[in-house]
Amino acid sequence: MANFEVRVRVRDDGTTGVTIGQGTGDPEYCLDAEALADLADGIRAAQRKLLERKLADDLPNIDFMAKLLAEPPYNFTSCRKLFAAPEVDDTVFASTPLASMNWMTLFAYMHRRFGPPHVRTSGHQDISAGWRLSSPEPDLFVDIVPCAGEGIENCFEPYFEGTFEKEEGKPDTALHGRLSKAYRAVLMDLLRPVGIREHSFIEDLLQTESDTEHSMNALGPLWNQSRLHEGQEVGEGQFAYYQVAHHPSCGVATPIGLLESYEWRKFISFITTLGGDDAIKGLDIACNHAIEKTAQPHVRKASWPVLRLVLLSALPGGFQEDVKRLLALSPVEEARYKDDLLRLGIGNQNAPEQSILEEFTRDVIDEAEKLGNLLGHPRLYPLWTVRNLENKQWLLERMKQT
């Protein structure tokens, strides 16, 4: 094309076009604005088609699995421009199957796999916050923020720790190759299946070739013949599988007050560090510490009927030993509790004494429920405990009458 002469001129009909020719006497090709737009679309489509890969040939890196990063490095910068090319904003993203996904499926997958988003973004622009994922390279990470705007690649922002090394105005070739490979590994990792429904015996019997599996990835539901349900042999008789477990927060109510505060990012960093880079373990440590520190004043203020009802309610769920430890009963209270068990007919066929049942007032039940929550056991259900004792008394009295 270097030998071609390109010039813009006004044609006889008054429209403006571009004339392409090689000189006097050679054929010329005149393209109007509409033809130029079609040509540009064709070039873009050809470039994207060249960069695309088939899912059958594209699988996640079996040796890498993305994890959440609590805090970014001290010095980092967006490096998407490192992967830009003419007419293609992100050549690495375009080389993956993710180019065909939608932001809604991406959000569902990220929430299912990684839990609530923990990276704060703009409340005026974004549907939700985002997630920050690690990469195979320690100096590259990727922020993922599902957005409803045009261009699904805008949901992904790769960041590089430090500054780009320049060579005659261009990024260093080795750096470009290393970061491109790491960035692509993160994107391909989003093809790992995560379970969305438990299998049932009936569903397994009715399942046919066209039925979907009970799993999904960032592209949506996966079919039962997907290679992503298979594993790769990593040793003699040893296989590594692509599937990942769903996040423990799935199905659990989101702490709205905490998520609406600016303390959420601080909290995530704190519990992750506390748990030795394990946020779930850190959360368990933080909760237990908070419970032991904050519950004691409430335990000391509680009346004996409230403490007794909390202990009784912990029996069916097997929580009694933990509750006893948190209540720190004295030897006198231990003896009193054993005596009350006899009076309530616990462990024998005696009917509960009416006088002790009368101590379980509505106020006592409400206070026992509150104390159970403060002790980290919201499923004690003291009201059910009292009703069961009352039902036992009624049943034994009826049996005596017959």
CSV table of C-alpha atoms in Angstrom, one decimal:
chain,number,residue,atom,x,y,z
A,1,MET,CA,0.0,0.0,0.0
A,2,ALA,CA,3.0,2.3,0.2
A,3,ASN,CA,2.9,2.8,-3.5
A,4,PHE,CA,-0.7,3.8,-3.5
A,5,GLU,CA,-1.8,7.5,-3.7
A,6,VAL,CA,-4.8,8.3,-1.5
A,7,ARG,CA,-6.6,11.7,-1.8
A,8,VAL,CA,-9.9,13.1,-0.8
A,9,ARG,CA,-11.9,15.1,-3.4
A,10,VAL,CA,-15.4,16.3,-4.1
A,11,ARG,CA,-17.1,14.2,-6.8
A,12,ASP,CA,-19.3,15.5,-9.6
A,13,ASP,CA,-22.4,14.8,-7.6
A,14,GLY,CA,-21.3,16.9,-4.8
A,15,THR,CA,-20.4,14.1,-2.4
A,16,THR,CA,-17.0,13.6,-0.8
A,17,GLY,CA,-15.1,10.4,-1.4
A,18,VAL,CA,-11.6,8.9,-1.2
A,19,THR,CA,-9.8,8.0,-4.3
A,20,ILE,CA,-7.1,5.3,-4.3
A,21,GLY,CA,-4.8,4.9,-7.2
A,22,GLN,CA,-1.2,4.2,-8.2
A,23,GLY,CA,-0.6,7.1,-10.5
A,24,THR,CA,-1.5,8.6,-13.9
A,25,GLY,CA,-3.1,6.1,-16.2
A,26,ASP,CA,-3.6,3.4,-13.5
A,27,PRO,CA,-7.1,2.4,-12.4
A,28,GLU,CA,-8.6,4.4,-9.5
A,29,TYR,CA,-11.1,3.2,-6.9
A,30,CYS,CA,-13.4,5.9,-5.5
A,31,LEU,CA,-15.2,5.0,-2.2
A,32,ASP,CA,-17.9,7.2,-0.7
A,33,ALA,CA,-18.5,7.5,3.1
A,34,GLU,CA,-20.9,4.5,3.2
A,35,ALA,CA,-18.5,2.3,1.4
A,36,LEU,CA,-15.6,3.3,3.7
A,37,ALA,CA,-17.8,2.5,6.7
A,38,ASP,CA,-18.5,-1.0,5.3
A,39,LEU,CA,-14.8,-1.5,4.6
A,40,ALA,CA,-13.9,-0.5,8.1
A,41,ASP,CA,-16.5,-2.9,9.6
A,42,GLY,CA,-15.1,-5.7,7.4
A,43,ILE,CA,-11.6,-5.0,8.6
A,44,ARG,CA,-12.7,-5.1,12.2
A,45,ALA,CA,-14.6,-8.3,11.8
A,46,ALA,CA,-11.7,-10.0,10.0
A,47,GLN,CA,-9.3,-8.9,12.8
A,48,ARG,CA,-11.6,-10.2,15.5
A,49,LYS,CA,-12.2,-13.5,13.7
A,50,LEU,CA,-8.4,-13.9,13.4
A,51,LEU,CA,-8.0,-13.4,17.2
A,52,GLU,CA,-10.8,-15.7,18.3
A,53,ARG,CA,-10.3,-19.2,19.5
A,54,LYS,CA,-12.7,-22.1,19.7
A,55,LEU,CA,-13.7,-23.2,23.2
A,56,ALA,CA,-12.8,-26.8,22.3
A,57,ASP,CA,-9.2,-25.7,22.0
A,58,ASP,CA,-9.3,-23.2,24.8
A,59,LEU,CA,-9.3,-24.5,28.4
A,60,PRO,CA,-8.2,-23.0,31.7
A,61,ASN,CA,-4.7,-23.4,32.9
A,62,ILE,CA,-4.8,-26.5,35.1
A,63,ASP,CA,-1.9,-25.1,37.2
A,64,PHE,CA,-3.4,-21.8,37.9
A,65,MET,CA,-6.6,-20.8,39.8
A,66,ALA,CA,-7.5,-17.1,40.3
A,67,LYS,CA,-7.9,-15.9,43.9
A,68,LEU,CA,-9.3,-12.7,45.4
A,69,LEU,CA,-6.7,-10.1,46.3
A,70,ALA,CA,-7.6,-8.0,49.3
A,71,GLU,CA,-5.3,-5.1,48.6
A,72,PRO,CA,-3.6,-3.9,45.4
A,73,PRO,CA,0.2,-3.2,45.3
A,74,TYR,CA,1.4,0.2,46.4
A,75,ASN,CA,2.2,1.4,42.9
A,76,PHE,CA,0.1,0.2,40.0
A,77,THR,CA,-1.3,1.4,36.7
A,78,SER,CA,-3.8,0.2,34.2
A,79,CYS,CA,-2.2,-1.7,31.4
A,80,ARG,CA,-5.0,-2.3,28.9
A,81,LYS,CA,-3.3,0.0,26.4
A,82,LEU,CA,-0.5,-2.5,26.4
A,83,PHE,CA,-2.9,-4.9,24.7
A,84,ALA,CA,-4.6,-2.5,22.3
A,85,ALA,CA,-4.3,-2.7,18.5
A,86,PRO,CA,-5.9,-0.8,15.6
A,87,GLU,CA,-9.6,-1.3,15.8
A,88,VAL,CA,-9.3,-3.7,18.7
A,89,ASP,CA,-9.3,-2.3,22.2
A,90,ASP,CA,-8.1,-5.5,23.9
A,91,THR,CA,-6.4,-8.1,21.8
A,92,VAL,CA,-6.0,-10.5,24.7
A,93,PHE,CA,-9.7,-10.4,25.6
A,94,ALA,CA,-10.7,-10.8,22.0
A,95,SER,CA,-8.6,-13.9,21.8
A,96,THR,CA,-10.8,-15.7,24.4
A,97,PRO,CA,-14.3,-17.0,24.2
A,98,LEU,CA,-15.4,-14.4,26.7
A,99,ALA,CA,-16.0,-11.9,23.9
A,100,SER,CA,-19.5,-13.5,23.4
A,101,MET,CA,-20.7,-13.3,27.0
A,102,ASN,CA,-23.1,-10.8,28.6
A,103,TRP,CA,-22.5,-8.7,31.8
A,104,MET,CA,-25.5,-10.4,33.6
A,105,THR,CA,-24.1,-13.9,33.4
A,106,LEU,CA,-20.6,-12.5,34.3
A,107,PHE,CA,-22.1,-11.0,37.5
A,108,ALA,CA,-23.9,-14.2,38.5
A,109,TYR,CA,-20.8,-16.3,37.9
A,110,MET,CA,-18.5,-13.9,39.9
A,111,HIS,CA,-20.9,-13.7,42.8
A,112,ARG,CA,-21.4,-17.5,42.8
A,113,ARG,CA,-17.7,-18.3,42.7
A,114,PHE,CA,-16.1,-15.5,44.6
A,115,GLY,CA,-18.8,-14.2,46.9
A,116,PRO,CA,-19.9,-10.6,47.4
A,117,PRO,CA,-17.9,-8.0,45.4
A,118,HIS,CA,-15.2,-6.3,47.6
A,119,VAL,CA,-13.6,-3.7,45.3
A,120,ARG,CA,-15.2,-0.3,45.7
A,121,THR,CA,-16.1,1.5,42.5
A,122,SER,CA,-18.4,4.4,41.5
A,123,GLY,CA,-21.9,4.3,43.0
A,124,HIS,CA,-23.1,6.7,40.3
A,125,GLN,CA,-21.9,4.6,37.4
A,126,ASP,CA,-21.7,0.9,38.2
A,127,ILE,CA,-24.4,-1.6,38.9
A,128,SER,CA,-22.3,-3.1,41.6
A,129,ALA,CA,-18.8,-3.1,43.0
A,130,GLY,CA,-16.1,-5.4,41.6
A,131,TRP,CA,-13.7,-8.2,42.3
A,132,ARG,CA,-9.9,-8.1,42.2
A,133,LEU,CA,-8.3,-11.4,41.0
A,134,SER,CA,-4.7,-12.6,41.1
A,135,SER,CA,-2.8,-13.7,38.0
A,136,PRO,CA,0.1,-16.2,37.5
A,137,GLU,CA,2.5,-13.2,37.6
A,138,PRO,CA,2.8,-11.4,40.9
A,139,ASP,CA,3.0,-7.9,39.3
A,140,LEU,CA,-0.3,-8.3,37.3
A,141,PHE,CA,-3.9,-8.4,38.7
A,142,VAL,CA,-7.3,-7.9,37.1
A,143,ASP,CA,-10.3,-6.0,38.3
A,144,ILE,CA,-13.7,-7.3,37.1
A,145,VAL,CA,-16.6,-4.9,37.3
A,146,PRO,CA,-19.7,-6.1,35.4
A,147,CYS,CA,-21.2,-3.1,33.6
A,148,ALA,CA,-24.2,-2.7,31.3
A,149,GLY,CA,-22.5,-0.3,28.8
A,150,GLU,CA,-21.4,-1.2,25.4
A,151,GLY,CA,-18.3,-3.4,25.1
A,152,ILE,CA,-18.1,-6.4,27.4
A,153,GLU,CA,-14.3,-6.0,27.5
A,154,ASN,CA,-14.9,-2.8,29.5
A,155,CYS,CA,-15.8,-5.0,32.5
A,156,PHE,CA,-12.1,-6.1,32.7
A,157,GLU,CA,-9.2,-3.9,33.7
A,158,PRO,CA,-5.7,-5.4,34.0
A,159,TYR,CA,-3.3,-3.6,36.3
A,160,PHE,CA,0.5,-3.7,36.4
A,161,GLU,CA,2.6,-3.1,39.4
A,162,GLY,CA,5.2,-0.4,38.4
A,163,THR,CA,5.6,1.4,35.1
A,164,PHE,CA,6.0,0.1,31.6
A,165,GLU,CA,9.5,-0.3,30.3
A,166,LYS,CA,9.8,1.6,27.0
A,167,GLU,CA,11.9,0.7,24.0
A,168,GLU,CA,11.8,3.3,21.2
A,169,GLY,CA,8.4,4.4,22.3
A,170,LYS,CA,7.0,0.8,22.5
A,171,PRO,CA,6.6,-1.6,25.4
A,172,ASP,CA,9.4,-4.0,26.0
A,173,THR,CA,8.6,-7.2,24.0
A,174,ALA,CA,9.4,-9.6,26.8
A,175,LEU,CA,7.2,-7.6,29.3
A,176,HIS,CA,4.4,-7.5,26.8
A,177,GLY,CA,4.5,-11.3,26.2
A,178,ARG,CA,4.7,-12.1,29.9
A,179,LEU,CA,1.8,-9.9,30.9
A,180,SER,CA,-0.3,-10.9,28.0
A,181,LYS,CA,0.0,-14.6,28.9
A,182,ALA,CA,-0.8,-13.9,32.6
A,183,TYR,CA,-3.8,-11.7,31.7
A,184,ARG,CA,-5.2,-14.3,29.4
A,185,ALA,CA,-4.8,-17.0,32.1
A,186,VAL,CA,-7.1,-14.9,34.4
A,187,LEU,CA,-9.7,-14.5,31.7
A,188,MET,CA,-9.6,-18.2,30.7
A,189,ASP,CA,-9.9,-19.1,34.4
A,190,LEU,CA,-13.5,-17.7,34.3
A,191,LEU,CA,-14.4,-20.7,32.2
A,192,ARG,CA,-14.1,-23.0,35.2
A,193,PRO,CA,-17.5,-24.6,36.1
A,194,VAL,CA,-19.1,-23.8,39.4
A,195,GLY,CA,-22.2,-25.7,40.6
A,196,ILE,CA,-25.5,-23.9,40.6
A,197,ARG,CA,-27.9,-26.7,41.5
A,198,GLU,CA,-27.5,-30.1,43.3
A,199,HIS,CA,-28.2,-33.2,41.3
A,200,SER,CA,-31.2,-35.3,42.1
A,201,PHE,CA,-31.9,-38.9,41.3
A,202,ILE,CA,-35.0,-38.1,39.2
A,203,GLU,CA,-33.2,-35.4,37.2
A,204,ASP,CA,-30.3,-37.8,36.5
A,205,LEU,CA,-32.7,-40.4,35.2
A,206,LEU,CA,-34.5,-37.8,32.9
A,207,GLN,CA,-31.2,-36.2,31.7
A,208,THR,CA,-30.6,-36.5,27.9
A,209,GLU,CA,-27.9,-35.3,25.6
A,210,SER,CA,-29.5,-31.9,25.3
A,211,ASP,CA,-30.0,-31.3,29.0
A,212,THR,CA,-27.7,-28.8,30.7
A,213,GLU,CA,-25.5,-29.8,33.6
A,214,HIS,CA,-26.1,-28.1,36.9
A,215,SER,CA,-23.1,-25.9,36.5
A,216,MET,CA,-22.2,-22.6,34.8
A,217,ASN,CA,-19.2,-20.5,34.0
A,218,ALA,CA,-18.8,-16.9,32.8
A,219,LEU,CA,-20.5,-17.8,29.5
A,220,GLY,CA,-23.6,-19.4,31.1
A,221,PRO,CA,-24.9,-22.9,31.7
A,222,LEU,CA,-22.6,-25.7,30.6
A,223,TRP,CA,-23.8,-28.7,28.6
A,224,ASN,CA,-23.0,-32.2,29.7
A,225,GLN,CA,-20.6,-32.9,26.9
A,226,SER,CA,-18.4,-29.8,27.7
A,227,ARG,CA,-14.7,-30.6,28.0
A,228,LEU,CA,-14.7,-28.4,31.1
A,229,HIS,CA,-16.4,-31.2,33.0
A,230,GLU,CA,-13.4,-33.4,32.3
A,231,GLY,CA,-10.0,-33.4,33.9
A,232,GLN,CA,-6.4,-33.4,32.7
A,233,GLU,CA,-4.0,-36.1,33.7
A,234,VAL,CA,-1.2,-34.6,35.7
A,235,GLY,CA,0.5,-37.8,36.8
A,236,GLU,CA,0.1,-41.5,36.6
A,237,GLY,CA,-3.5,-42.1,37.6
A,238,GLN,CA,-3.8,-38.5,38.9
A,239,PHE,CA,-6.2,-36.0,37.4
A,240,ALA,CA,-6.8,-32.3,38.0
A,241,TYR,CA,-10.3,-31.0,37.3
A,242,TYR,CA,-11.5,-27.6,36.2
A,243,GLN,CA,-14.5,-27.5,38.5
A,244,VAL,CA,-14.4,-25.1,41.5
A,245,ALA,CA,-16.6,-25.0,44.6
A,246,HIS,CA,-19.2,-22.3,45.1
A,247,HIS,CA,-18.4,-19.5,47.6
A,248,PRO,CA,-19.5,-20.2,51.2
A,249,SER,CA,-21.6,-17.0,51.2
A,250,CYS,CA,-24.0,-18.4,48.6
A,251,GLY,CA,-27.4,-18.7,50.0
A,252,VAL,CA,-26.5,-16.6,53.0
A,253,ALA,CA,-28.1,-13.1,53.6
A,254,THR,CA,-25.8,-10.2,52.7
A,255,PRO,CA,-24.8,-7.9,55.6
A,256,ILE,CA,-26.4,-4.8,54.1
A,257,GLY,CA,-25.2,-2.3,56.8
A,258,LEU,CA,-21.6,-3.5,56.4
A,259,LEU,CA,-21.7,-3.4,52.6
A,260,GLU,CA,-23.1,0.1,52.5
A,261,SER,CA,-20.2,1.5,54.6
A,262,TYR,CA,-16.7,2.4,53.5
A,263,GLU,CA,-15.5,0.0,56.2
A,264,TRP,CA,-16.1,-3.0,53.9
A,265,ARG,CA,-12.8,-2.8,52.1
A,266,LYS,CA,-11.0,-2.4,55.4
A,267,PHE,CA,-12.8,-5.3,56.8
A,268,ILE,CA,-12.0,-7.6,53.9
A,269,SER,CA,-8.3,-6.7,54.2
A,270,PHE,CA,-8.3,-7.3,57.9
A,271,ILE,CA,-10.0,-10.7,58.0
A,272,THR,CA,-7.9,-12.0,55.0
A,273,THR,CA,-4.7,-11.1,56.8
A,274,LEU,CA,-6.0,-12.4,60.1
A,275,GLY,CA,-6.7,-15.8,58.5
A,276,GLY,CA,-3.3,-16.0,56.8
A,277,ASP,CA,-4.7,-15.1,53.3
A,278,ASP,CA,-7.8,-17.2,54.0
A,279,ALA,CA,-10.8,-14.8,54.3
A,280,ILE,CA,-13.2,-17.5,55.6
A,281,LYS,CA,-10.7,-18.6,58.3
A,282,GLY,CA,-10.1,-15.0,59.2
A,283,LEU,CA,-13.8,-14.3,59.5
A,284,ASP,CA,-14.2,-17.2,61.9
A,285,ILE,CA,-11.3,-15.9,64.1
A,286,ALA,CA,-12.7,-12.4,64.1
A,287,CYS,CA,-16.2,-13.5,64.9
A,288,ASN,CA,-15.1,-15.7,67.8
A,289,HIS,CA,-12.9,-13.0,69.2
A,290,ALA,CA,-15.7,-10.4,69.0
A,291,ILE,CA,-18.2,-12.8,70.6
A,292,GLU,CA,-16.0,-13.7,73.5
A,293,LYS,CA,-15.3,-10.0,74.1
A,294,THR,CA,-18.7,-8.4,73.6
A,295,ALA,CA,-21.0,-11.1,74.9
A,296,GLN,CA,-19.7,-11.3,78.5
A,297,PRO,CA,-21.4,-8.1,79.7
A,298,HIS,CA,-24.7,-9.4,78.4
A,299,VAL,CA,-24.2,-12.8,80.0
A,300,ARG,CA,-23.5,-11.2,83.4
A,301,LYS,CA,-26.7,-9.1,83.2
A,302,ALA,CA,-28.9,-12.1,82.1
A,303,SER,CA,-31.2,-13.7,84.7
A,304,TRP,CA,-31.0,-17.4,85.5
A,305,PRO,CA,-34.2,-18.3,83.6
A,306,VAL,CA,-32.7,-16.7,80.4
A,307,LEU,CA,-29.3,-18.5,80.8
A,308,ARG,CA,-31.1,-21.8,81.5
A,309,LEU,CA,-33.3,-21.4,78.4
A,310,VAL,CA,-30.3,-20.7,76.2
A,311,LEU,CA,-28.6,-23.9,77.5
A,312,LEU,CA,-31.8,-25.9,76.9
A,313,SER,CA,-32.2,-24.5,73.4
A,314,ALA,CA,-28.6,-25.5,72.5
A,315,LEU,CA,-29.2,-29.2,73.3
A,316,PRO,CA,-30.9,-30.3,70.1
A,317,GLY,CA,-28.3,-28.7,67.8
A,318,GLY,CA,-25.4,-30.1,69.7
A,319,PHE,CA,-24.2,-26.5,70.6
A,320,GLN,CA,-24.3,-26.9,74.4
A,321,GLU,CA,-20.6,-27.4,75.1
A,322,ASP,CA,-19.8,-24.2,73.1
A,323,VAL,CA,-22.6,-22.3,74.8
A,324,LYS,CA,-21.5,-23.5,78.2
A,325,ARG,CA,-18.0,-22.3,77.5
A,326,LEU,CA,-19.2,-18.8,76.4
A,327,LEU,CA,-21.6,-18.5,79.4
A,328,ALA,CA,-18.7,-19.5,81.8
A,329,LEU,CA,-21.0,-21.1,84.3
A,330,SER,CA,-19.8,-21.4,87.9
A,331,PRO,CA,-19.9,-24.8,89.7
A,332,VAL,CA,-23.0,-23.6,91.6
A,333,GLU,CA,-24.8,-22.7,88.3
A,334,GLU,CA,-23.7,-26.1,86.8
A,335,ALA,CA,-25.3,-27.9,89.8
A,336,ARG,CA,-28.4,-25.8,89.5
A,337,TYR,CA,-28.7,-26.5,85.8
A,338,LYS,CA,-28.5,-30.3,86.4
A,339,ASP,CA,-31.2,-30.0,89.0
A,340,ASP,CA,-33.4,-28.0,86.7
A,341,LEU,CA,-33.0,-30.7,84.0
A,342,LEU,CA,-34.6,-33.2,86.4
A,343,ARG,CA,-37.4,-30.8,87.2
A,344,LEU,CA,-38.1,-30.3,83.5
A,345,GLY,CA,-38.1,-34.1,82.8
A,346,ILE,CA,-35.2,-33.8,80.4
A,347,GLY,CA,-33.8,-37.4,79.9
A,348,ASN,CA,-36.7,-39.1,81.7
A,349,GLN,CA,-40.4,-39.6,81.3
A,350,ASN,CA,-41.4,-37.1,84.1
A,351,ALA,CA,-43.6,-34.2,83.2
A,352,PRO,CA,-42.1,-30.7,83.7
A,353,GLU,CA,-43.0,-29.0,86.9
A,354,GLN,CA,-45.6,-26.3,86.3
A,355,SER,CA,-43.7,-23.8,88.5
A,356,ILE,CA,-40.6,-23.9,86.3
A,357,LEU,CA,-42.6,-23.7,83.1
A,358,GLU,CA,-44.1,-20.5,84.4
A,359,GLU,CA,-40.7,-18.9,84.5
A,360,PHE,CA,-40.5,-19.1,80.7
A,361,THR,CA,-42.3,-15.8,80.0
A,362,ARG,CA,-42.4,-14.0,76.7
A,363,ASP,CA,-39.7,-11.6,77.9
A,364,VAL,CA,-37.4,-14.5,78.9
A,365,ILE,CA,-37.9,-16.1,75.5
A,366,ASP,CA,-37.1,-12.9,73.7
A,367,GLU,CA,-34.0,-12.2,75.9
A,368,ALA,CA,-32.8,-15.8,75.4
A,369,GLU,CA,-33.1,-15.4,71.6
A,370,LYS,CA,-31.1,-12.1,71.7
A,371,LEU,CA,-28.4,-13.7,73.9
A,372,GLY,CA,-28.2,-16.6,71.5
A,373,ASN,CA,-27.5,-14.3,68.7
A,374,LEU,CA,-24.8,-12.5,70.7
A,375,LEU,CA,-23.2,-15.8,71.4
A,376,GLY,CA,-23.0,-16.6,67.7
A,377,HIS,CA,-25.8,-19.2,67.7
A,378,PRO,CA,-28.8,-17.6,65.9
A,379,ARG,CA,-30.5,-21.1,65.4
A,380,LEU,CA,-31.2,-21.9,69.0
A,381,TYR,CA,-35.0,-21.2,68.7
A,382,PRO,CA,-35.9,-20.9,72.4
A,383,LEU,CA,-39.6,-20.5,71.6
A,384,TRP,CA,-39.7,-24.0,70.1
A,385,THR,CA,-37.9,-25.3,73.2
A,386,VAL,CA,-40.6,-23.9,75.5
A,387,ARG,CA,-43.4,-25.2,73.3
A,388,ASN,CA,-41.9,-28.7,73.2
A,389,LEU,CA,-41.7,-28.7,77.0
A,390,GLU,CA,-45.3,-27.6,77.2
A,391,ASN,CA,-46.4,-30.2,74.7
A,392,LYS,CA,-44.5,-32.9,76.7
A,393,GLN,CA,-46.4,-31.9,79.9
A,394,TRP,CA,-49.7,-32.0,78.1
A,395,LEU,CA,-49.0,-35.3,76.5
A,396,LEU,CA,-47.9,-37.0,79.7
A,397,GLU,CA,-51.0,-35.7,81.5
A,398,ARG,CA,-53.2,-37.1,78.8
A,399,MET,CA,-51.5,-40.4,79.0
A,400,LYS,CA,-52.2,-40.5,82.8
A,401,GLN,CA,-55.9,-39.8,82.2
A,402,THR,CA,-56.2,-42.7,79.8
